[in-house]
Amino acid sequence: MLVHSSRIPRRTDPLSRERLVQATIQILDVDGEDALTFRLLATRLATGPGAIYHHVASKNELLGAAAAAVIGGAVHDTRTINEPLESVRALAVAVFDAIDAHPWVGTQLTREPWQFAVIELFEALGKCLTELGVPRQAWFDAVSTLVNYVLGLAGQYAAAARFRPRVTDREAFLQTIAGQWERLDPAGFPFMREIAADLAPHDDRTQFLAGIELILAGILTTR
Amino acid sequence: MLVHSSRIPRRTDPLSRERLVQATIQILDVDGEDALTFRLLATRLATGPGAIYHHVASKNELLGAAAAAVIGGAVHDTRTINEPLESVRALAVAVFDAIDAHPWVGTQLTREPWQFAVIELFEALGKCLTELGVPRQAWFDAVSTLVNYVLGLAGQYAAAARFRPRVTDREAFLQTIAGQWERLDPAGFPFMREIAADLAPHDDRTQFLAGIELILAGILTTR
DNA sequence: ACCTGAACACCGTTCAAGT
DNA sequence: ACCTGAACACCGTTCAAGT
């Protein structure tokens, strides 16, 4: 889909880590997780696959950098709010929306422990808890609960996105899952059958935020 | 490491899905996630890689079945407890210990949405919430919060296990991470630096359960 | 029906050779 | 110093041929 102009555009920048990360994000967003290969990346950047290794040590590092760019952006955009409870909610929404827009981020966040994207989230949520008056000895447990919850959603959401590539199929997809729940063994799975009716009308974002509220309510009991 | 007996042991069972899953679990446990290839699996079962496809559609399905076997076992072993709060805690511990013993399960749980292992967990935790007297309209959100939290831990724990293959390195590993936190930009990461001292002495299992308590406290506010 | 294993269509990564 | 791209050492999966 290249537009052929009369003059060939000059390659202004040589290869750089920054350009690699941008091209990686674009491939992951547009073409999907499976499409990201060093060969495609090299083609897009008009070079050979070996060149990439001059700026990044491995594919894993590149994925981590791409996820950190997205999450870092989402976290930084939330820096303005002062009220700590609202700030936690805004951070949660920002991360949810970032993963909604880039489901591959959810996959990546669960692949490497203590990667930079997670540390940024930890810091931002931790700051809110200190301001909420949560006692010092509860800080570590409370933040890690929030972060684990967010990462759990991230993983599930990304997994669901892999299975349902087109957004428009969402309703049909949920119907299928609900149908599976209803066909589970009645003796073994009464709860799932009961809850199956809630699946189709539910909204992921609302449900995610409901979980944040539950955890916040629990955290506030430590004051 | 085969013991050579005078008579060649008869191959009693042909290949079966059950045997495939058992061999898969053994390879994942003993040799690690990266070691699981259809070629190795075939070698262990004294057959060719193509034979596997007569019992399982893909590597993904095999991984899902292996994870469901482990999580299903952990959940079923917890079926005896009657008091619902204790039951939630016991389920959380069982899943934690299962992932601790088989870190690859954590990876797998985050790879496919609504896989059977997750449904079993959903059902078991849901049952407890109904018995706790949580109102009907809060069920879905409350269970999914617990499950997301557990899966978040699962992912992070599995990721950490991939980075720290030997259990004995745990202390050194945590020291390294804590050191990284202390070297973060003081202006940008005051919370991480403050909390760095908590990392080395912390116990994953205790912290995980602390999170369960926080979420339960939040859930109980809905009554 | 089930198994076999060569072959296919890929990967990430390395490295000698170029500029 | 950075790039190039062929080559290496693998993968998951398929499929014609066997039993």
Short mmCIF file of C-alpha atoms (C1' of nucleotides) in Angstrom, two decimals:
data_model
loop_
_atom_site.label_atom_id
_atom_site.label_comp_id
_atom_site.label_asym_id
_atom_site.label_seq_id
_atom_site.Cartn_x
_atom_site.Cartn_y
_atom_site.Cartn_z
CA MET A 1 0.00 0.00 0.00
CA LEU A 2 2.94 2.35 -0.53
CA VAL A 3 2.25 5.59 -2.30
CA HIS A 4 4.76 5.94 -5.08
CA SER A 5 5.93 9.52 -5.15
CA SER A 6 8.28 10.76 -7.79
CA ARG A 7 11.23 11.06 -5.41
CA ILE A 8 12.32 8.20 -3.24
CA PRO A 9 12.02 9.28 0.43
CA ARG A 10 15.42 9.60 2.01
CA ARG A 11 16.08 7.26 4.89
CA THR A 12 16.60 10.05 7.42
CA ASP A 13 17.28 8.00 10.55
CA PRO A 14 19.48 4.95 10.60
CA LEU A 15 18.12 2.05 12.61
CA SER A 16 17.55 2.83 16.29
CA ARG A 17 16.01 1.17 19.30
CA GLU A 18 13.23 3.75 19.21
CA ARG A 19 12.37 3.03 15.58
CA LEU A 20 12.46 -0.70 16.25
CA VAL A 21 9.99 -0.31 19.12
CA GLN A 22 7.65 1.83 17.04
CA ALA A 23 7.69 -0.61 14.13
CA THR A 24 7.14 -3.49 16.58
CA ILE A 25 4.09 -1.78 18.11
CA GLN A 26 2.66 -1.15 14.68
CA ILE A 27 3.06 -4.76 13.57
CA LEU A 28 1.58 -6.07 16.82
CA ASP A 29 -1.39 -3.69 16.59
CA VAL A 30 -2.13 -4.08 12.90
CA ASP A 31 -1.03 -7.60 12.05
CA GLY A 32 -1.28 -9.38 15.39
CA GLU A 33 1.06 -11.17 17.77
CA ASP A 34 1.82 -14.05 15.44
CA ALA A 35 2.87 -11.72 12.65
CA LEU A 36 5.79 -10.27 14.59
CA THR A 37 8.90 -11.93 13.20
CA PHE A 38 12.35 -10.46 12.82
CA ARG A 39 12.08 -11.10 9.11
CA LEU A 40 8.92 -9.00 8.75
CA LEU A 41 10.31 -6.35 11.06
CA ALA A 42 13.47 -6.21 8.95
CA THR A 43 11.46 -5.95 5.73
CA ARG A 44 9.37 -3.09 7.12
CA LEU A 45 12.55 -1.27 8.10
CA ALA A 46 14.23 -2.05 4.80
CA THR A 47 17.07 -4.02 6.33
CA GLY A 48 18.12 -7.57 7.20
CA PRO A 49 17.08 -9.50 10.30
CA GLY A 50 20.62 -9.43 11.67
CA ALA A 51 20.62 -5.63 11.90
CA ILE A 52 18.03 -5.73 14.67
CA TYR A 53 20.50 -7.35 17.02
CA HIS A 54 22.66 -4.24 16.97
CA HIS A 55 19.98 -2.38 18.89
CA VAL A 56 18.19 -5.04 20.91
CA ALA A 57 19.47 -8.25 22.48
CA SER A 58 16.51 -10.50 21.74
CA LYS A 59 12.92 -10.64 20.66
CA ASN A 60 11.93 -10.82 24.32
CA GLU A 61 13.67 -7.53 25.07
CA LEU A 62 11.95 -5.91 22.13
CA LEU A 63 8.53 -7.09 23.34
CA GLY A 64 9.29 -5.80 26.82
CA ALA A 65 10.30 -2.41 25.47
CA ALA A 66 7.13 -2.21 23.36
CA ALA A 67 4.92 -3.05 26.35
CA ALA A 68 6.75 -0.58 28.56
CA ALA A 69 6.21 2.14 25.97
CA VAL A 70 2.45 1.53 25.94
CA ILE A 71 1.98 1.11 29.70
CA GLY A 72 4.37 3.92 30.49
CA GLY A 73 2.36 6.18 28.24
CA ALA A 74 -0.91 5.17 29.88
CA VAL A 75 0.48 5.69 33.39
CA HIS A 76 2.01 9.07 32.58
CA ASP A 77 -1.23 10.35 31.09
CA THR A 78 -2.83 9.83 34.52
CA ARG A 79 -0.35 11.94 36.50
CA THR A 80 -2.64 14.95 36.87
CA ILE A 81 -5.27 13.67 39.30
CA ASN A 82 -4.78 14.51 42.96
CA GLU A 83 -7.46 12.61 44.85
CA PRO A 84 -5.91 9.19 45.53
CA LEU A 85 -9.03 7.00 45.17
CA GLU A 86 -9.88 8.68 41.87
CA SER A 87 -6.29 8.28 40.86
CA VAL A 88 -6.35 4.51 41.44
CA ARG A 89 -9.51 4.27 39.35
CA ALA A 90 -8.03 6.41 36.61
CA LEU A 91 -4.87 4.30 36.53
CA ALA A 92 -6.92 1.12 36.32
CA VAL A 93 -8.99 2.55 33.48
CA ALA A 94 -5.87 3.76 31.68
CA VAL A 95 -4.27 0.32 31.86
CA PHE A 96 -7.48 -1.40 30.85
CA ASP A 97 -7.90 0.86 27.85
CA ALA A 98 -4.28 0.44 26.87
CA ILE A 99 -4.66 -3.34 26.90
CA ASP A 100 -7.98 -3.06 25.11
CA ALA A 101 -6.31 -1.07 22.37
CA HIS A 102 -3.19 -3.28 22.33
CA PRO A 103 -4.12 -6.76 23.56
CA TRP A 104 -0.59 -8.04 22.97
CA VAL A 105 0.48 -5.88 25.92
CA GLY A 106 -1.51 -8.20 28.16
CA THR A 107 0.43 -11.17 26.88
CA GLN A 108 3.75 -9.43 27.34
CA LEU A 109 3.02 -8.20 30.89
CA THR A 110 2.64 -11.78 32.04
CA ARG A 111 5.79 -13.04 30.34
CA GLU A 112 8.54 -11.34 32.31
CA PRO A 113 8.58 -10.63 36.06
CA TRP A 114 9.35 -7.13 37.26
CA GLN A 115 9.65 -5.69 33.82
CA PHE A 116 9.71 -1.93 33.62
CA ALA A 117 6.04 -1.59 32.65
CA VAL A 118 5.04 -3.43 35.84
CA ILE A 119 7.34 -1.31 37.98
CA GLU A 120 5.75 1.86 36.64
CA LEU A 121 2.33 0.52 37.52
CA PHE A 122 3.54 -0.52 40.97
CA GLU A 123 4.95 2.93 41.63
CA ALA A 124 1.87 4.80 40.43
CA LEU A 125 -0.56 2.66 42.45
CA GLY A 126 1.73 2.65 45.48
CA LYS A 127 1.81 6.43 45.56
CA CYS A 128 -1.99 6.50 45.74
CA LEU A 129 -2.06 4.03 48.64
CA THR A 130 0.37 6.07 50.68
CA GLU A 131 -1.87 9.09 50.14
CA LEU A 132 -4.93 7.08 51.13
CA GLY A 133 -3.43 6.62 54.58
CA VAL A 134 -2.89 2.90 54.27
CA PRO A 135 -0.51 1.92 57.09
CA ARG A 136 3.10 1.37 56.07
CA GLN A 137 3.18 -2.34 56.84
CA ALA A 138 0.21 -2.96 54.54
CA TRP A 139 1.71 -1.14 51.54
CA PHE A 140 3.54 -4.00 49.88
CA ASP A 141 0.68 -6.50 50.15
CA ALA A 142 -1.93 -3.95 49.09
CA VAL A 143 -0.08 -2.76 45.96
CA SER A 144 0.84 -6.24 44.92
CA THR A 145 -2.81 -7.28 45.23
CA LEU A 146 -3.90 -4.48 42.94
CA VAL A 147 -1.10 -5.18 40.46
CA ASN A 148 -1.73 -8.93 40.43
CA TYR A 149 -5.39 -8.28 39.77
CA VAL A 150 -4.65 -5.91 36.91
CA LEU A 151 -2.15 -8.34 35.43
CA GLY A 152 -4.63 -11.18 35.76
CA LEU A 153 -7.14 -9.26 33.76
CA ALA A 154 -4.44 -8.30 31.29
CA GLY A 155 -3.64 -11.92 30.63
CA GLN A 156 -7.24 -13.06 30.29
CA TYR A 157 -8.17 -10.14 28.13
CA ALA A 158 -5.25 -10.71 25.81
CA ALA A 159 -6.09 -14.40 25.61
CA ALA A 160 -9.69 -13.61 24.73
CA ALA A 161 -8.54 -11.16 22.07
CA ARG A 162 -6.38 -13.87 20.49
CA PHE A 163 -9.44 -16.10 20.24
CA ARG A 164 -11.80 -13.44 18.97
CA PRO A 165 -9.78 -11.47 16.42
CA ARG A 166 -12.69 -9.33 15.22
CA VAL A 167 -14.36 -7.04 17.74
CA THR A 168 -17.70 -7.46 16.03
CA ASP A 169 -17.81 -11.15 16.95
CA ARG A 170 -17.91 -10.30 20.64
CA GLU A 171 -21.59 -11.02 21.12
CA ALA A 172 -21.46 -14.32 19.24
CA PHE A 173 -18.33 -15.25 21.16
CA LEU A 174 -19.95 -14.63 24.54
CA GLN A 175 -23.05 -16.54 23.44
CA THR A 176 -20.86 -19.51 22.58
CA ILE A 177 -19.11 -19.45 25.94
CA ALA A 178 -22.40 -18.99 27.83
CA GLY A 179 -23.80 -21.94 25.90
CA GLN A 180 -20.83 -24.06 26.97
CA TRP A 181 -21.46 -23.11 30.59
CA GLU A 182 -25.10 -24.05 30.32
CA ARG A 183 -24.17 -27.46 28.96
CA LEU A 184 -21.80 -28.25 31.85
CA ASP A 185 -22.67 -31.11 34.16
CA PRO A 186 -25.49 -29.77 36.42
CA ALA A 187 -24.22 -31.72 39.42
CA GLY A 188 -20.63 -30.51 39.10
CA PHE A 189 -21.14 -26.95 37.89
CA PRO A 190 -24.28 -25.39 39.39
CA PHE A 191 -22.62 -22.02 39.88
CA MET A 192 -21.40 -21.70 36.29
CA ARG A 193 -24.84 -22.59 34.98
CA GLU A 194 -26.46 -20.05 37.26
CA ILE A 195 -24.04 -17.38 36.18
CA ALA A 196 -24.13 -18.16 32.46
CA ALA A 197 -26.98 -15.68 31.96
CA ASP A 198 -24.79 -12.86 33.30
CA LEU A 199 -22.06 -13.39 30.71
CA ALA A 200 -23.66 -12.03 27.55
CA PRO A 201 -24.83 -8.67 28.99
CA HIS A 202 -21.68 -8.07 31.03
CA ASP A 203 -19.18 -5.37 30.13
CA ASP A 204 -15.50 -6.20 30.63
CA ARG A 205 -14.53 -2.68 31.57
CA THR A 206 -17.34 -2.29 34.13
CA GLN A 207 -16.58 -5.67 35.63
CA PHE A 208 -12.89 -4.88 35.82
CA LEU A 209 -13.64 -1.65 37.66
CA ALA A 210 -16.03 -3.45 40.00
CA GLY A 211 -13.10 -5.65 40.99
CA ILE A 212 -10.94 -2.60 41.64
CA GLU A 213 -13.68 -1.26 43.94
CA LEU A 214 -13.84 -4.56 45.85
CA ILE A 215 -10.08 -4.58 46.37
CA LEU A 216 -10.07 -0.91 47.37
CA ALA A 217 -12.85 -1.60 49.89
CA GLY A 218 -10.69 -4.39 51.31
CA ILE A 219 -7.60 -2.21 51.41
CA LEU A 220 -9.48 0.56 53.20
CA THR A 221 -10.38 -1.85 56.00
CA THR A 222 -6.65 -1.86 56.92
CA ARG A 223 -6.79 1.81 57.95
CA MET B 1 18.85 -43.90 32.34
CA LEU B 2 16.87 -46.98 31.34
CA VAL B 3 17.39 -50.13 33.36
CA HIS B 4 18.07 -52.95 30.95
CA SER B 5 16.18 -56.00 32.07
CA SER B 6 16.51 -59.31 30.31
CA ARG B 7 13.07 -59.09 28.76
CA ILE B 8 11.96 -56.06 26.82
CA PRO B 9 8.94 -54.53 28.62
CA ARG B 10 5.84 -54.98 26.54
CA ARG B 11 4.18 -51.81 25.46
CA THR B 12 0.95 -52.46 27.33
CA ASP B 13 -1.00 -49.36 26.32
CA PRO B 14 -1.07 -47.96 22.85
CA LEU B 15 -0.84 -44.20 22.70
CA SER B 16 -3.70 -42.38 24.41
CA ARG B 17 -4.64 -38.84 25.31
CA GLU B 18 -4.13 -39.70 28.99
CA ARG B 19 -0.61 -41.01 28.41
CA LEU B 20 0.23 -37.97 26.32
CA VAL B 21 -0.89 -35.64 29.09
CA GLN B 22 1.11 -37.54 31.70
CA ALA B 23 4.26 -37.50 29.58
CA THR B 24 3.71 -33.79 28.88
CA ILE B 25 3.44 -32.98 32.58
CA GLN B 26 6.59 -34.92 33.30
CA ILE B 27 8.60 -33.13 30.62
CA LEU B 28 7.30 -29.71 31.74
CA ASP B 29 8.11 -30.46 35.38
CA VAL B 30 11.50 -32.09 34.90
CA ASP B 31 12.90 -30.46 31.79
CA GLY B 32 11.08 -27.13 31.70
CA GLU B 33 8.73 -25.30 29.37
CA ASP B 34 11.24 -24.87 26.57
CA ALA B 35 12.00 -28.59 26.48
CA LEU B 36 8.48 -29.56 25.49
CA THR B 37 8.60 -30.35 21.79
CA PHE B 38 6.58 -32.90 19.89
CA ARG B 39 9.86 -34.52 18.88
CA LEU B 40 10.97 -35.08 22.48
CA LEU B 41 7.46 -36.16 23.48
CA ALA B 42 7.44 -38.66 20.63
CA THR B 43 10.86 -39.99 21.61
CA ARG B 44 9.78 -40.47 25.23
CA LEU B 45 6.73 -42.39 24.05
CA ALA B 46 8.74 -44.37 21.52
CA THR B 47 6.83 -43.11 18.51
CA GLY B 48 6.98 -40.43 15.83
CA PRO B 49 5.79 -36.83 16.20
CA GLY B 50 2.91 -37.40 13.81
CA ALA B 51 1.32 -40.00 16.08
CA ILE B 52 0.52 -37.34 18.67
CA TYR B 53 -1.97 -35.69 16.33
CA HIS B 54 -4.17 -38.77 16.44
CA HIS B 55 -5.00 -37.99 20.07
CA VAL B 56 -4.69 -34.24 20.35
CA ALA B 57 -5.36 -31.49 17.82
CA SER B 58 -2.44 -29.19 18.65
CA LYS B 59 0.27 -28.38 21.12
CA ASN B 60 -2.01 -25.75 22.61
CA GLU B 61 -4.70 -28.31 23.34
CA LEU B 62 -2.15 -30.57 24.98
CA LEU B 63 -0.91 -27.75 27.21
CA GLY B 64 -4.49 -26.92 28.16
CA ALA B 65 -5.21 -30.52 29.07
CA ALA B 66 -2.04 -30.72 31.17
CA ALA B 67 -2.92 -27.54 33.05
CA ALA B 68 -6.51 -28.71 33.58
CA ALA B 69 -5.21 -31.99 35.03
CA VAL B 70 -3.06 -30.17 37.58
CA ILE B 71 -5.59 -27.48 38.54
CA GLY B 72 -8.47 -29.94 38.53
CA GLY B 73 -6.54 -32.16 40.92
CA ALA B 74 -5.77 -29.24 43.22
CA VAL B 75 -9.39 -28.08 43.25
CA HIS B 76 -10.81 -31.53 43.86
CA ASP B 77 -8.47 -32.14 46.78
CA THR B 78 -10.12 -29.16 48.48
CA ARG B 79 -13.70 -30.43 48.25
CA THR B 80 -13.95 -31.54 51.88
CA ILE B 81 -14.02 -28.22 53.72
CA ASN B 82 -17.44 -26.86 54.69
CA GLU B 83 -16.82 -23.42 56.11
CA PRO B 84 -16.87 -21.11 53.05
CA LEU B 85 -14.20 -18.60 54.10
CA GLU B 86 -11.82 -21.41 54.99
CA SER B 87 -12.72 -23.03 51.72
CA VAL B 88 -11.73 -19.96 49.68
CA ARG B 89 -8.42 -19.84 51.53
CA ALA B 90 -7.84 -23.55 51.01
CA LEU B 91 -8.59 -23.24 47.30
CA ALA B 92 -6.21 -20.31 46.99
CA VAL B 93 -3.49 -22.25 48.78
CA ALA B 94 -4.10 -25.32 46.65
CA VAL B 95 -3.81 -23.34 43.42
CA PHE B 96 -0.75 -21.50 44.71
CA ASP B 97 0.97 -24.73 45.66
CA ALA B 98 0.04 -26.35 42.36
CA ILE B 99 1.62 -23.45 40.46
CA ASP B 100 4.59 -23.48 42.81
CA ALA B 101 5.14 -27.14 42.03
CA HIS B 102 4.39 -26.73 38.31
CA PRO B 103 5.21 -23.14 37.29
CA TRP B 104 4.35 -23.89 33.63
CA VAL B 105 0.70 -24.11 34.75
CA GLY B 106 0.85 -20.39 35.47
CA THR B 107 1.95 -19.72 31.92
CA GLN B 108 -0.74 -21.93 30.47
CA LEU B 109 -3.59 -20.46 32.56
CA THR B 110 -2.95 -17.07 31.02
CA ARG B 111 -2.77 -18.32 27.44
CA GLU B 112 -6.35 -19.42 26.76
CA PRO B 113 -9.53 -17.75 27.99
CA TRP B 114 -12.17 -19.83 29.71
CA GLN B 115 -10.17 -23.01 29.54
CA PHE B 116 -11.45 -25.84 31.67
CA ALA B 117 -8.95 -25.30 34.48
CA VAL B 118 -10.24 -21.75 34.90
CA ILE B 119 -13.87 -22.87 34.87
CA GLU B 120 -13.19 -25.36 37.64
CA LEU B 121 -11.64 -22.61 39.72
CA PHE B 122 -14.54 -20.28 38.96
CA GLU B 123 -17.05 -22.89 40.03
CA ALA B 124 -15.27 -23.80 43.24
CA LEU B 125 -14.79 -20.19 44.33
CA GLY B 126 -18.30 -19.26 43.24
CA LYS B 127 -19.81 -21.95 45.43
CA CYS B 128 -18.05 -20.49 48.45
CA LEU B 129 -19.34 -16.99 47.73
CA THR B 130 -22.93 -18.17 47.53
CA GLU B 131 -22.49 -19.84 50.90
CA LEU B 132 -20.95 -16.68 52.32
CA GLY B 133 -24.22 -14.88 51.70
CA VAL B 134 -22.88 -12.58 49.03
CA PRO B 135 -25.91 -11.08 47.25
CA ARG B 136 -26.78 -12.62 43.88
CA GLN B 137 -26.03 -9.53 41.81
CA ALA B 138 -22.51 -9.34 43.23
CA TRP B 139 -21.59 -12.96 42.42
CA PHE B 140 -20.18 -12.55 38.96
CA ASP B 141 -18.01 -9.53 39.77
CA ALA B 142 -16.81 -11.04 43.06
CA VAL B 143 -15.76 -14.39 41.59
CA SER B 144 -14.12 -12.85 38.60
CA THR B 145 -12.13 -10.56 40.90
CA LEU B 146 -10.83 -13.53 42.86
CA VAL B 147 -10.06 -15.50 39.72
CA ASN B 148 -8.32 -12.59 38.00
CA TYR B 149 -6.19 -12.08 41.07
CA VAL B 150 -5.23 -15.75 41.24
CA LEU B 151 -4.43 -15.78 37.53
CA GLY B 152 -2.39 -12.62 37.88
CA LEU B 153 -0.27 -14.27 40.49
CA ALA B 154 -0.07 -17.39 38.40
CA GLY B 155 1.38 -15.46 35.50
CA GLN B 156 3.90 -13.51 37.54
CA TYR B 157 4.98 -16.54 39.48
CA ALA B 158 5.50 -18.57 36.35
CA ALA B 159 7.44 -15.71 34.80
CA ALA B 160 9.67 -15.47 37.85
CA ALA B 161 10.24 -19.23 37.78
CA ARG B 162 11.37 -18.99 34.18
CA PHE B 163 13.94 -16.40 35.18
CA ARG B 164 15.15 -18.21 38.28
CA PRO B 165 15.31 -21.87 37.32
CA ARG B 166 16.90 -23.05 40.58
CA VAL B 167 14.94 -22.56 43.80
CA THR B 168 18.18 -22.05 45.74
CA ASP B 169 18.90 -18.81 43.86
CA ARG B 170 15.78 -17.20 45.27
CA GLU B 171 17.55 -15.03 47.81
CA ALA B 172 20.16 -13.83 45.33
CA PHE B 173 17.43 -13.19 42.80
CA LEU B 174 15.40 -11.05 45.18
CA GLN B 175 18.55 -9.16 46.21
CA THR B 176 19.19 -8.35 42.57
CA ILE B 177 15.66 -7.07 42.03
CA ALA B 178 15.70 -5.06 45.27
CA GLY B 179 19.02 -3.58 44.17
CA GLN B 180 17.46 -2.52 40.88
CA TRP B 181 14.62 -0.84 42.75
CA GLU B 182 17.03 1.05 44.97
CA ARG B 183 18.87 2.32 41.93
CA LEU B 184 15.72 3.72 40.30
CA ASP B 185 15.43 7.47 39.83
CA PRO B 186 14.61 8.86 43.32
CA ALA B 187 12.34 11.56 41.89
CA GLY B 188 10.32 9.16 39.73
CA PHE B 189 10.20 6.10 41.94
CA PRO B 190 10.05 7.01 45.64
CA PHE B 191 7.57 4.24 46.42
CA MET B 192 9.63 1.46 44.85
CA ARG B 193 12.73 2.62 46.70
CA GLU B 194 10.83 2.73 49.98
CA ILE B 195 9.46 -0.73 49.40
CA ALA B 196 12.67 -2.33 48.16
CA ALA B 197 13.60 -3.33 51.72
CA ASP B 198 10.41 -5.40 51.98
CA LEU B 199 11.22 -7.54 48.97
CA ALA B 200 13.99 -9.77 50.29
CA PRO B 201 12.22 -10.92 53.49
CA HIS B 202 8.81 -11.32 51.86
CA ASP B 203 7.22 -14.72 51.30
CA ASP B 204 5.29 -15.20 48.06
CA ARG B 205 2.75 -17.54 49.60
CA THR B 206 2.05 -15.29 52.59
CA GLN B 207 1.75 -12.25 50.36
CA PHE B 208 -0.57 -14.07 48.00
CA LEU B 209 -2.83 -15.03 50.89
CA ALA B 210 -2.75 -11.49 52.23
CA GLY B 211 -4.19 -10.40 48.90
CA ILE B 212 -6.92 -13.02 49.16
CA GLU B 213 -7.82 -11.63 52.59
CA LEU B 214 -8.01 -8.08 51.23
CA ILE B 215 -10.31 -9.16 48.41
CA LEU B 216 -12.46 -11.20 50.78
CA ALA B 217 -12.75 -8.21 53.10
CA GLY B 218 -13.92 -6.17 50.13
CA ILE B 219 -16.37 -8.83 49.03
CA LEU B 220 -17.85 -9.07 52.51
CA THR B 221 -18.67 -5.36 52.45
CA THR B 222 -21.27 -6.21 49.76
CA ARG B 223 -23.37 -8.19 52.25
"C1'" DA C 1 -7.72 -47.17 13.02
"C1'" DC C 2 -3.47 -46.09 14.29
"C1'" DC C 3 1.27 -45.25 13.59
"C1'" DT C 4 5.63 -43.71 11.20
"C1'" DG C 5 8.95 -40.36 9.99
"C1'" DA C 6 10.36 -37.67 6.07
"C1'" DA C 7 9.13 -33.32 4.34
"C1'" DC C 8 7.15 -28.60 4.51
"C1'" DA C 9 7.06 -24.09 5.85
"C1'" DC C 10 8.49 -21.69 8.92
"C1'" DC C 11 11.18 -19.58 13.33
"C1'" DG C 12 15.12 -16.73 16.35
"C1'" DT C 13 19.74 -16.07 16.21
"C1'" DT C 14 24.62 -16.02 14.53
"C1'" DC C 15 28.36 -14.56 11.83
"C1'" DA C 16 31.47 -13.84 7.94
"C1'" DA C 17 31.61 -10.42 4.77
"C1'" DG C 18 30.80 -5.98 3.38
"C1'" DT C 19 30.43 -0.39 3.88
"C1'" DA D 1 30.28 1.13 13.99
"C1'" DC D 2 26.70 -0.49 11.60
"C1'" DC D 3 24.55 -3.26 8.26
"C1'" DT D 4 23.62 -7.40 5.23
"C1'" DG D 5 21.63 -11.77 4.35
"C1'" DA D 6 22.98 -16.52 3.94
"C1'" DA D 7 23.34 -20.21 7.06
"C1'" DC D 8 22.47 -22.77 11.41
"C1'" DA D 9 19.79 -25.19 14.44
"C1'" DC D 10 15.81 -25.67 15.44
"C1'" DC D 11 10.24 -25.60 15.57
"C1'" DG D 12 4.79 -27.33 14.90
"C1'" DT D 13 2.30 -29.61 11.63
"C1'" DT D 14 1.12 -32.43 7.50
"C1'" DC D 15 0.75 -36.43 4.81
"C1'" DA D 16 1.92 -40.40 1.93
"C1'" DA D 17 3.06 -44.78 3.10
"C1'" DG D 18 2.90 -48.48 6.01
"C1'" DT D 19 0.66 -52.07 9.73
#
